[in-house]
Amino acid sequence: MATITCTRFTEEYQLFEELGKGAFSVVRRCVKILSGQEYAAKIINTKKLSARDHQKLDREARICRLLKHPNIVRLHDSISEEGHHYLIFDLVTGGELFEDIVAREYYSEADASHCIQQILEAVLHCHQMGVVHRDLKPENLLLASKSKGAAVKLADFGLAIEVEGDQQAWFGVILYILLVGYPPFWDEDQHRLYQQIKAGAYDFPSPEWDTVTPEAKDLINKMLTINPAKRITAAEALKHPWISHRSTVASCMHRQETVECLKKFNARRKLKVRSYNVEEELVTESSESTNTTIEDEDTRVRKQEIIKVTEQLIEAISNGDFESYTKMCDPSVTAFEPEALGNLVEGLDFHRFYFENLWSKNSKPVHTTILNPHIHLIGEEAACIAYIRITQYIDNNGMPRTAQSEESRIWHRRDGKWQIVHFHRSGAPSTITK
């Protein structure tokens, strides 16, 4: 039987000028021939993609089809032809939100409130549809047109995933930048930057924060809360007075210093993007493999996700929170640990004893640090992490003590949630004894 080649895109759309370019894709303006409607076509060269990249492309298209909201760049069509895949999106012509702000003659706290409200509306819709964007950054916040008051549009769902359950709002960083023009966390060293974020080490320095209303700072604090269980959700943030009562709560004073700082911030990040693109081209040209820079970025994000859920698990243990612990464990989880005296234990009953009789009754402060984490990704839905765990605590005599153990954990993602299926711990027992 002869192979039938799909030519639907070629028959229905006409391509025009290039709007943007990536390692294995290009975005061009296109027009639907029958209606004359303009769109943006993301054209992916599928000949250069690995099997895993094809899965990611299918995931992106599937997720984008779910999302229909005025503050999200909408996918209108998805077409595969020989050697190429076409994703047909809204044509947004207003450029980046942050670039538009620095070109304005007037910009106030109230304007920032209106911007973040639209972003929150988009994120809330994502969460309601079981989607987490995972790549909220200035480059992905666009304006529908160059008209004054044009809608903010959330773009690029290449790293988005489908999940279940409630999601929190980690976009205090975006709001912080919108108010003063620079981020709350900053360090050229990526490891030190990660440690800052993990510790929630930010403040509101003078003089730039002296003119920001207390309500705006309160919302940022709620958005940047380290504990996900205590962090504000998008729905809750939309009800915050600084957003819901913007006209009477948010300041209308022009923030010229913010605009000036934002210009410098835009220049720095554009330079970093250009440097990254040069490195990307060099890697692409010199490599004979089918691995892509996009895949590398996705791998980095997934590894950080494994570190994050591991930290949440250990936090639940330190807090004696058995309910949170069980949500992160498979009911048939297996374990080798010192408390089991060399035996393999299965299920949660063995762990329940320690939660109910020791950890939950320990009122003394406990601080845990993960050192040298190494993550091995096992396909799309599993990962293994190995690390050294340092536990600092106060003994019954009021003296500070430190315990060390070597741990490895195997995570498996089911229905969008990571769960521990096996772990191994050697060294000191995790229980804090006399």
Short mmCIF file of C-alpha atoms in Angstrom, two decimals:
data_model
loop_
_atom_site.label_atom_id
_atom_site.label_comp_id
_atom_site.label_asym_id
_atom_site.label_seq_id
_atom_site.Cartn_x
_atom_site.Cartn_y
_atom_site.Cartn_z
CA MET A 1 0.00 0.00 0.00
CA ALA A 2 1.35 3.46 -0.92
CA THR A 3 2.07 5.87 1.93
CA ILE A 4 -0.29 8.84 1.98
CA THR A 5 1.56 12.08 2.86
CA CYS A 6 -0.45 14.71 4.75
CA THR A 7 -0.32 18.15 3.10
CA ARG A 8 -3.14 19.84 5.03
CA PHE A 9 -1.00 22.70 6.33
CA THR A 10 0.37 23.46 2.88
CA GLU A 11 -3.16 23.43 1.45
CA GLU A 12 -4.85 25.50 4.18
CA TYR A 13 -2.19 28.02 5.24
CA GLN A 14 0.23 30.42 3.60
CA LEU A 15 3.54 31.21 5.37
CA PHE A 16 5.10 34.66 5.68
CA GLU A 17 7.98 36.28 7.61
CA GLU A 18 9.91 34.70 10.48
CA LEU A 19 8.95 35.86 13.99
CA GLY A 20 11.38 33.83 16.10
CA LYS A 21 13.73 30.88 16.06
CA GLY A 22 14.82 28.03 18.33
CA ALA A 23 17.27 25.13 18.04
CA PHE A 24 14.85 22.85 16.17
CA SER A 25 11.88 25.11 15.47
CA VAL A 26 11.02 28.38 13.82
CA VAL A 27 7.97 30.61 14.32
CA ARG A 28 6.50 32.32 11.26
CA ARG A 29 3.42 34.40 10.59
CA CYS A 30 0.85 32.50 8.59
CA VAL A 31 -2.57 33.21 7.12
CA LYS A 32 -5.45 30.76 6.79
CA ILE A 33 -6.30 30.93 3.09
CA LEU A 34 -10.10 30.57 3.39
CA SER A 35 -10.68 33.10 6.17
CA GLY A 36 -7.69 35.45 5.87
CA GLN A 37 -7.12 35.09 9.64
CA GLU A 38 -3.53 35.61 10.81
CA TYR A 39 -1.79 33.14 13.14
CA ALA A 40 1.68 32.25 14.38
CA ALA A 41 2.96 28.87 13.16
CA LYS A 42 5.54 27.07 15.28
CA ILE A 43 7.28 24.76 12.81
CA ILE A 44 9.23 21.87 14.32
CA ASN A 45 11.72 19.88 12.26
CA THR A 46 10.72 16.38 13.35
CA LYS A 47 13.61 14.74 11.49
CA LYS A 48 15.99 16.00 14.19
CA LEU A 49 13.89 14.88 17.17
CA SER A 50 14.48 11.82 19.32
CA ALA A 51 11.63 9.51 20.37
CA ARG A 52 11.52 11.30 23.72
CA ASP A 53 11.30 14.70 21.99
CA HIS A 54 8.34 13.39 19.97
CA GLN A 55 6.63 12.47 23.25
CA LYS A 56 7.27 15.97 24.59
CA LEU A 57 5.86 17.51 21.42
CA ASP A 58 2.71 15.40 21.74
CA ARG A 59 2.43 16.44 25.41
CA GLU A 60 2.75 20.14 24.55
CA ALA A 61 0.05 19.89 21.87
CA ARG A 62 -2.25 17.88 24.17
CA ILE A 63 -1.88 20.41 26.99
CA CYS A 64 -2.35 23.44 24.74
CA ARG A 65 -5.59 21.98 23.37
CA LEU A 66 -6.98 21.91 26.93
CA LEU A 67 -6.36 25.60 27.58
CA LYS A 68 -8.86 28.14 26.34
CA HIS A 69 -8.51 31.43 28.21
CA PRO A 70 -8.19 35.10 27.15
CA ASN A 71 -4.84 35.39 29.00
CA ILE A 72 -3.27 32.31 27.40
CA VAL A 73 -1.86 32.09 23.87
CA ARG A 74 -4.31 29.66 22.31
CA LEU A 75 -3.50 26.68 20.11
CA HIS A 76 -5.88 26.55 17.13
CA ASP A 77 -4.50 23.62 15.17
CA SER A 78 -1.85 20.90 15.24
CA ILE A 79 -0.76 19.34 11.95
CA SER A 80 1.87 16.72 11.09
CA GLU A 81 3.39 16.59 7.62
CA GLU A 82 6.40 14.74 6.28
CA GLY A 83 9.42 15.94 8.27
CA HIS A 84 7.64 18.78 10.06
CA HIS A 85 4.97 19.41 12.70
CA TYR A 86 2.99 22.66 12.76
CA LEU A 87 1.42 24.19 15.89
CA ILE A 88 -0.91 27.04 14.94
CA PHE A 89 -1.21 29.65 17.73
CA ASP A 90 -2.74 33.08 18.27
CA LEU A 91 -0.64 35.77 16.62
CA VAL A 92 0.42 38.05 19.47
CA THR A 93 2.06 41.29 18.31
CA GLY A 94 2.57 43.33 21.48
CA GLY A 95 5.95 41.87 22.43
CA GLU A 96 7.08 41.08 25.97
CA LEU A 97 5.23 42.61 28.92
CA PHE A 98 8.47 43.71 30.63
CA GLU A 99 9.68 45.50 27.47
CA ASP A 100 6.37 47.31 27.18
CA ILE A 101 6.51 48.54 30.79
CA VAL A 102 9.87 50.29 30.32
CA ALA A 103 8.49 52.12 27.27
CA ARG A 104 5.53 53.56 29.20
CA GLU A 105 5.41 57.17 30.31
CA TYR A 106 3.51 56.18 33.45
CA TYR A 107 3.74 53.01 35.52
CA SER A 108 2.39 52.47 39.03
CA GLU A 109 1.73 49.83 41.64
CA ALA A 110 -1.86 49.69 40.40
CA ASP A 111 -0.57 48.80 36.91
CA ALA A 112 1.54 46.02 38.44
CA SER A 113 -1.58 44.77 40.23
CA HIS A 114 -3.50 44.64 36.96
CA CYS A 115 -0.65 42.75 35.25
CA ILE A 116 -0.31 40.14 37.98
CA GLN A 117 -4.10 39.70 38.08
CA GLN A 118 -4.10 38.64 34.43
CA ILE A 119 -1.18 36.28 35.03
CA LEU A 120 -3.01 34.80 38.02
CA GLU A 121 -6.16 34.31 35.94
CA ALA A 122 -4.13 32.40 33.34
CA VAL A 123 -2.37 30.26 35.97
CA LEU A 124 -5.65 29.54 37.76
CA HIS A 125 -7.16 28.27 34.50
CA CYS A 126 -4.12 26.03 34.01
CA HIS A 127 -4.47 24.60 37.53
CA GLN A 128 -8.21 24.06 37.06
CA MET A 129 -7.39 22.06 33.91
CA GLY A 130 -4.76 20.01 35.78
CA VAL A 131 -1.77 21.74 34.16
CA VAL A 132 1.36 23.26 35.72
CA HIS A 133 3.29 25.65 33.43
CA ARG A 134 6.74 25.19 35.12
CA ASP A 135 8.37 28.00 33.11
CA LEU A 136 6.94 31.29 34.34
CA LYS A 137 9.46 33.94 33.28
CA PRO A 138 9.42 37.38 31.57
CA GLU A 139 10.04 35.91 28.10
CA ASN A 140 6.77 33.97 28.35
CA LEU A 141 4.60 36.94 29.37
CA LEU A 142 3.44 38.61 26.15
CA LEU A 143 0.93 41.28 25.12
CA ALA A 144 -1.84 40.53 22.64
CA SER A 145 -1.16 43.72 20.66
CA LYS A 146 0.57 47.09 20.85
CA SER A 147 -2.69 48.80 21.79
CA LYS A 148 -2.86 50.50 25.19
CA GLY A 149 -4.38 48.13 27.75
CA ALA A 150 -3.76 45.02 25.60
CA ALA A 151 -4.26 41.71 27.43
CA VAL A 152 -1.31 39.89 28.98
CA LYS A 153 -0.86 36.43 27.44
CA LEU A 154 0.93 33.45 28.99
CA ALA A 155 2.94 31.57 26.35
CA ASP A 156 5.20 28.53 25.79
CA PHE A 157 3.95 25.33 27.40
CA GLY A 158 6.94 23.26 26.28
CA LEU A 159 7.83 22.33 29.89
CA ALA A 160 4.26 22.09 31.19
CA ILE A 161 2.98 18.86 32.73
CA GLU A 162 -0.39 17.44 33.71
CA VAL A 163 -0.96 16.93 37.44
CA GLU A 164 -3.74 16.22 39.93
CA GLY A 165 -4.63 18.01 43.14
CA ASP A 166 -4.31 21.60 44.37
CA GLN A 167 -1.42 23.74 43.15
CA GLN A 168 0.17 26.74 44.85
CA ALA A 169 1.19 30.08 43.38
CA TRP A 170 4.98 30.41 43.08
CA PHE A 171 5.04 33.68 41.12
CA GLY A 172 6.04 36.09 43.86
CA VAL A 173 9.29 36.50 41.91
CA ILE A 174 7.39 37.98 38.94
CA LEU A 175 5.44 40.34 41.22
CA TYR A 176 8.61 41.38 43.06
CA ILE A 177 10.25 42.34 39.73
CA LEU A 178 7.12 44.18 38.57
CA LEU A 179 7.30 46.38 41.67
CA VAL A 180 11.01 47.27 41.88
CA GLY A 181 12.61 46.10 38.63
CA TYR A 182 14.95 43.41 40.01
CA PRO A 183 14.43 39.85 41.39
CA PRO A 184 14.27 38.87 45.08
CA PHE A 185 16.96 36.22 44.63
CA TRP A 186 20.18 36.92 42.75
CA ASP A 187 23.60 35.30 42.50
CA GLU A 188 25.85 34.55 39.53
CA ASP A 189 26.63 31.18 41.12
CA GLN A 190 23.71 28.85 40.37
CA HIS A 191 24.27 26.71 43.47
CA ARG A 192 24.26 29.73 45.81
CA LEU A 193 21.18 31.08 44.00
CA TYR A 194 19.36 27.78 44.54
CA GLN A 195 20.29 27.86 48.24
CA GLN A 196 18.86 31.40 48.51
CA ILE A 197 15.58 30.31 46.95
CA LYS A 198 15.38 27.16 49.07
CA ALA A 199 15.92 29.19 52.25
CA GLY A 200 13.51 31.95 51.20
CA ALA A 201 16.34 34.49 51.74
CA TYR A 202 14.90 37.77 50.43
CA ASP A 203 13.99 41.14 51.93
CA PHE A 204 12.47 44.55 51.06
CA PRO A 205 15.47 46.95 51.09
CA SER A 206 15.27 50.73 51.31
CA PRO A 207 14.73 53.07 49.65
CA GLU A 208 12.91 51.41 46.73
CA TRP A 209 10.57 49.37 48.94
CA ASP A 210 9.69 52.28 51.25
CA THR A 211 7.06 53.50 48.78
CA VAL A 212 5.46 50.08 48.20
CA THR A 213 2.23 49.49 50.11
CA PRO A 214 2.16 46.93 52.96
CA GLU A 215 -0.55 44.98 51.12
CA ALA A 216 1.74 44.39 48.13
CA LYS A 217 4.52 43.13 50.42
CA ASP A 218 2.02 40.89 52.21
CA LEU A 219 0.97 39.25 48.93
CA ILE A 220 4.62 38.68 47.94
CA ASN A 221 5.31 37.05 51.32
CA LYS A 222 2.33 34.74 50.84
CA MET A 223 3.48 33.86 47.31
CA LEU A 224 7.11 33.19 48.32
CA THR A 225 6.30 31.01 51.33
CA ILE A 226 8.72 28.06 51.19
CA ASN A 227 6.26 25.46 52.53
CA PRO A 228 3.96 24.56 49.58
CA ALA A 229 1.15 23.58 51.97
CA LYS A 230 1.12 27.11 53.40
CA ARG A 231 1.72 28.97 50.13
CA ILE A 232 -1.16 30.95 48.67
CA THR A 233 -3.02 29.50 45.66
CA ALA A 234 -3.88 31.44 42.50
CA ALA A 235 -7.56 31.52 43.51
CA GLU A 236 -6.70 32.89 46.96
CA ALA A 237 -4.29 35.45 45.51
CA LEU A 238 -7.01 36.82 43.23
CA LYS A 239 -9.09 37.56 46.35
CA HIS A 240 -6.24 39.42 48.07
CA PRO A 241 -7.14 43.10 48.71
CA TRP A 242 -4.16 44.37 46.72
CA ILE A 243 -5.74 42.77 43.63
CA SER A 244 -9.46 42.57 44.33
CA HIS A 245 -9.60 46.16 45.71
CA ARG A 246 -6.88 47.61 43.51
CA SER A 247 -8.48 51.04 43.09
CA THR A 248 -8.40 51.78 46.82
CA VAL A 249 -5.43 49.69 48.03
CA ALA A 250 -2.70 49.80 45.36
CA SER A 251 -0.73 53.03 45.03
CA CYS A 252 -1.10 55.09 41.84
CA MET A 253 2.23 56.89 42.24
CA HIS A 254 4.51 56.72 39.18
CA ARG A 255 7.48 54.41 39.85
CA GLN A 256 10.28 55.84 37.71
CA GLU A 257 13.00 54.04 39.68
CA THR A 258 11.27 50.74 38.95
CA VAL A 259 11.26 51.52 35.23
CA GLU A 260 14.98 52.36 35.29
CA CYS A 261 15.86 49.18 37.20
CA LEU A 262 13.68 47.12 34.88
CA LYS A 263 15.57 48.47 31.86
CA LYS A 264 18.83 47.19 33.36
CA PHE A 265 17.19 43.87 34.28
CA ASN A 266 15.88 43.45 30.70
CA ALA A 267 19.32 44.20 29.27
CA ARG A 268 21.00 41.61 31.54
CA ARG A 269 18.56 38.82 30.75
CA LYS A 270 18.66 39.56 27.00
CA LEU A 271 22.45 39.29 27.12
CA LYS A 272 22.18 35.95 28.94
CA VAL A 273 19.69 34.67 26.35
CA ARG A 274 22.02 35.69 23.50
CA SER A 275 24.97 33.98 25.18
CA TYR A 276 22.86 30.86 25.75
CA ASN A 277 21.77 30.84 22.09
CA VAL A 278 25.39 31.06 20.89
CA GLU A 279 26.34 28.11 23.12
CA GLU A 280 23.25 26.24 21.92
CA GLU A 281 24.24 26.69 18.27
CA LEU A 282 27.79 25.52 18.97
CA VAL A 283 26.49 22.42 20.76
CA THR A 284 24.00 21.71 17.98
CA GLU A 285 26.59 22.09 15.23
CA SER A 286 29.26 19.96 16.92
CA SER A 287 27.06 17.15 18.25
CA GLU A 288 26.16 14.08 16.24
CA SER A 289 23.59 12.91 18.79
CA THR A 290 19.85 13.59 18.67
CA ASN A 291 19.79 15.07 22.20
CA THR A 292 18.56 18.68 22.15
CA THR A 293 19.18 21.72 24.30
CA ILE A 294 15.46 21.71 24.99
CA GLU A 295 15.84 18.20 26.37
CA ASP A 296 18.76 19.35 28.56
CA GLU A 297 16.62 22.13 30.02
CA ASP A 298 13.76 19.71 30.63
CA THR A 299 16.16 17.28 32.34
CA ARG A 300 17.42 20.06 34.63
CA VAL A 301 13.87 21.04 35.58
CA ARG A 302 12.91 17.42 36.27
CA LYS A 303 15.97 16.89 38.47
CA GLN A 304 15.17 20.01 40.48
CA GLU A 305 11.62 18.65 40.86
CA ILE A 306 13.00 15.41 42.37
CA ILE A 307 15.17 17.38 44.82
CA LYS A 308 12.15 19.48 45.78
CA VAL A 309 9.81 16.53 46.50
CA THR A 310 12.61 14.81 48.45
CA GLU A 311 13.01 17.92 50.61
CA GLN A 312 9.24 18.00 51.18
CA LEU A 313 9.29 14.34 52.23
CA ILE A 314 12.10 14.94 54.73
CA GLU A 315 10.30 18.04 56.04
CA ALA A 316 7.22 15.88 56.71
CA ILE A 317 9.43 13.42 58.63
CA SER A 318 11.07 16.21 60.67
CA ASN A 319 7.65 17.68 61.49
CA GLY A 320 6.14 14.30 62.43
CA ASP A 321 3.50 14.84 59.74
CA PHE A 322 2.41 11.29 58.92
CA GLU A 323 -0.52 12.45 56.77
CA SER A 324 1.77 14.37 54.39
CA TYR A 325 4.30 11.53 54.49
CA THR A 326 1.74 8.92 53.41
CA LYS A 327 0.65 11.09 50.47
CA MET A 328 4.22 10.99 49.18
CA CYS A 329 4.69 7.23 49.65
CA ASP A 330 3.33 4.31 47.69
CA PRO A 331 1.18 2.19 50.08
CA SER A 332 3.48 -0.76 49.36
CA VAL A 333 6.74 1.20 49.73
CA THR A 334 9.74 -0.98 50.59
CA ALA A 335 12.75 0.06 52.66
CA PHE A 336 16.10 -0.96 54.06
CA GLU A 337 16.95 1.20 57.10
CA PRO A 338 18.89 0.85 60.36
CA GLU A 339 15.72 0.69 62.47
CA ALA A 340 14.68 -2.48 60.61
CA LEU A 341 17.93 -4.21 61.64
CA GLY A 342 18.88 -5.19 58.10
CA ASN A 343 15.42 -6.48 57.11
CA LEU A 344 13.42 -5.32 54.11
CA VAL A 345 10.17 -3.78 55.37
CA GLU A 346 7.10 -3.22 53.21
CA GLY A 347 4.21 -0.84 53.67
CA LEU A 348 3.70 2.12 56.01
CA ASP A 349 2.92 0.40 59.33
CA PHE A 350 6.60 0.15 60.26
CA HIS A 351 7.03 3.90 59.74
CA ARG A 352 3.76 4.77 61.48
CA PHE A 353 5.19 3.60 64.84
CA TYR A 354 7.94 6.20 64.76
CA PHE A 355 5.62 9.00 63.67
CA GLU A 356 3.10 8.26 66.41
CA ASN A 357 5.57 7.58 69.23
CA LEU A 358 8.59 9.74 68.57
CA TRP A 359 8.68 12.28 65.76
CA SER A 360 5.23 13.78 66.41
CA LYS A 361 6.09 14.15 70.12
CA ASN A 362 9.46 15.81 69.50
CA SER A 363 8.96 19.54 70.11
CA LYS A 364 12.66 20.47 69.88
CA PRO A 365 13.86 22.16 66.67
CA VAL A 366 15.22 19.91 63.93
CA HIS A 367 17.11 21.09 60.84
CA THR A 368 17.88 18.81 57.93
CA THR A 369 20.26 19.46 55.02
CA ILE A 370 20.63 17.44 51.82
CA LEU A 371 24.23 17.35 50.56
CA ASN A 372 25.57 16.30 47.15
CA PRO A 373 22.29 15.10 45.61
CA HIS A 374 22.72 12.89 42.53
CA ILE A 375 19.65 12.19 40.41
CA HIS A 376 19.26 9.50 37.77
CA LEU A 377 16.13 9.85 35.63
CA ILE A 378 14.50 6.55 34.68
CA GLY A 379 12.33 7.33 31.69
CA GLU A 380 9.58 9.95 32.01
CA GLU A 381 7.90 8.69 35.17
CA ALA A 382 10.64 7.52 37.54
CA ALA A 383 13.85 8.74 39.14
CA CYS A 384 16.45 7.72 41.71
CA ILE A 385 18.09 10.23 44.05
CA ALA A 386 21.11 9.55 46.30
CA TYR A 387 22.41 12.06 48.85
CA ILE A 388 23.93 12.63 52.28
CA ARG A 389 21.42 13.74 54.91
CA ILE A 390 22.67 15.92 57.78
CA THR A 391 20.26 16.27 60.72
CA GLN A 392 20.86 18.90 63.41
CA TYR A 393 18.85 18.68 66.63
CA ILE A 394 18.84 19.46 70.36
CA ASP A 395 19.26 16.49 72.70
CA ASN A 396 17.51 16.01 76.06
CA ASN A 397 20.32 17.88 77.81
CA GLY A 398 19.80 20.91 75.63
CA MET A 399 22.99 20.30 73.66
CA PRO A 400 23.13 20.64 69.85
CA ARG A 401 23.85 17.38 68.03
CA THR A 402 24.39 16.32 64.43
CA ALA A 403 23.60 12.97 62.77
CA GLN A 404 24.56 11.84 59.28
CA SER A 405 23.09 9.16 57.02
CA GLU A 406 23.48 8.15 53.39
CA GLU A 407 20.16 7.72 51.62
CA SER A 408 18.79 6.75 48.24
CA ARG A 409 15.15 6.96 47.20
CA ILE A 410 13.29 5.77 44.12
CA TRP A 411 10.41 7.97 43.01
CA HIS A 412 7.61 7.03 40.64
CA ARG A 413 5.08 9.48 39.19
CA ARG A 414 1.49 8.27 39.08
CA ASP A 415 -1.35 10.51 37.91
CA GLY A 416 0.94 13.51 38.04
CA LYS A 417 2.10 12.89 41.64
CA TRP A 418 5.55 11.71 42.72
CA GLN A 419 5.59 8.88 45.26
CA ILE A 420 8.39 6.95 46.95
CA VAL A 421 8.35 3.24 46.02
CA HIS A 422 11.64 2.24 47.69
CA PHE A 423 14.36 3.79 49.85
CA HIS A 424 17.61 2.69 51.44
CA ARG A 425 19.30 4.41 54.37
CA SER A 426 22.61 3.57 55.99
CA GLY A 427 24.48 5.31 58.79
CA ALA A 428 22.76 6.82 61.81
CA PRO A 429 19.08 5.98 62.44
CA SER A 430 16.71 8.81 61.54
CA THR A 431 15.16 8.71 64.99
CA ILE A 432 16.50 11.33 67.38
CA THR A 433 17.54 9.53 70.55
CA LYS A 434 19.08 10.48 73.86
#
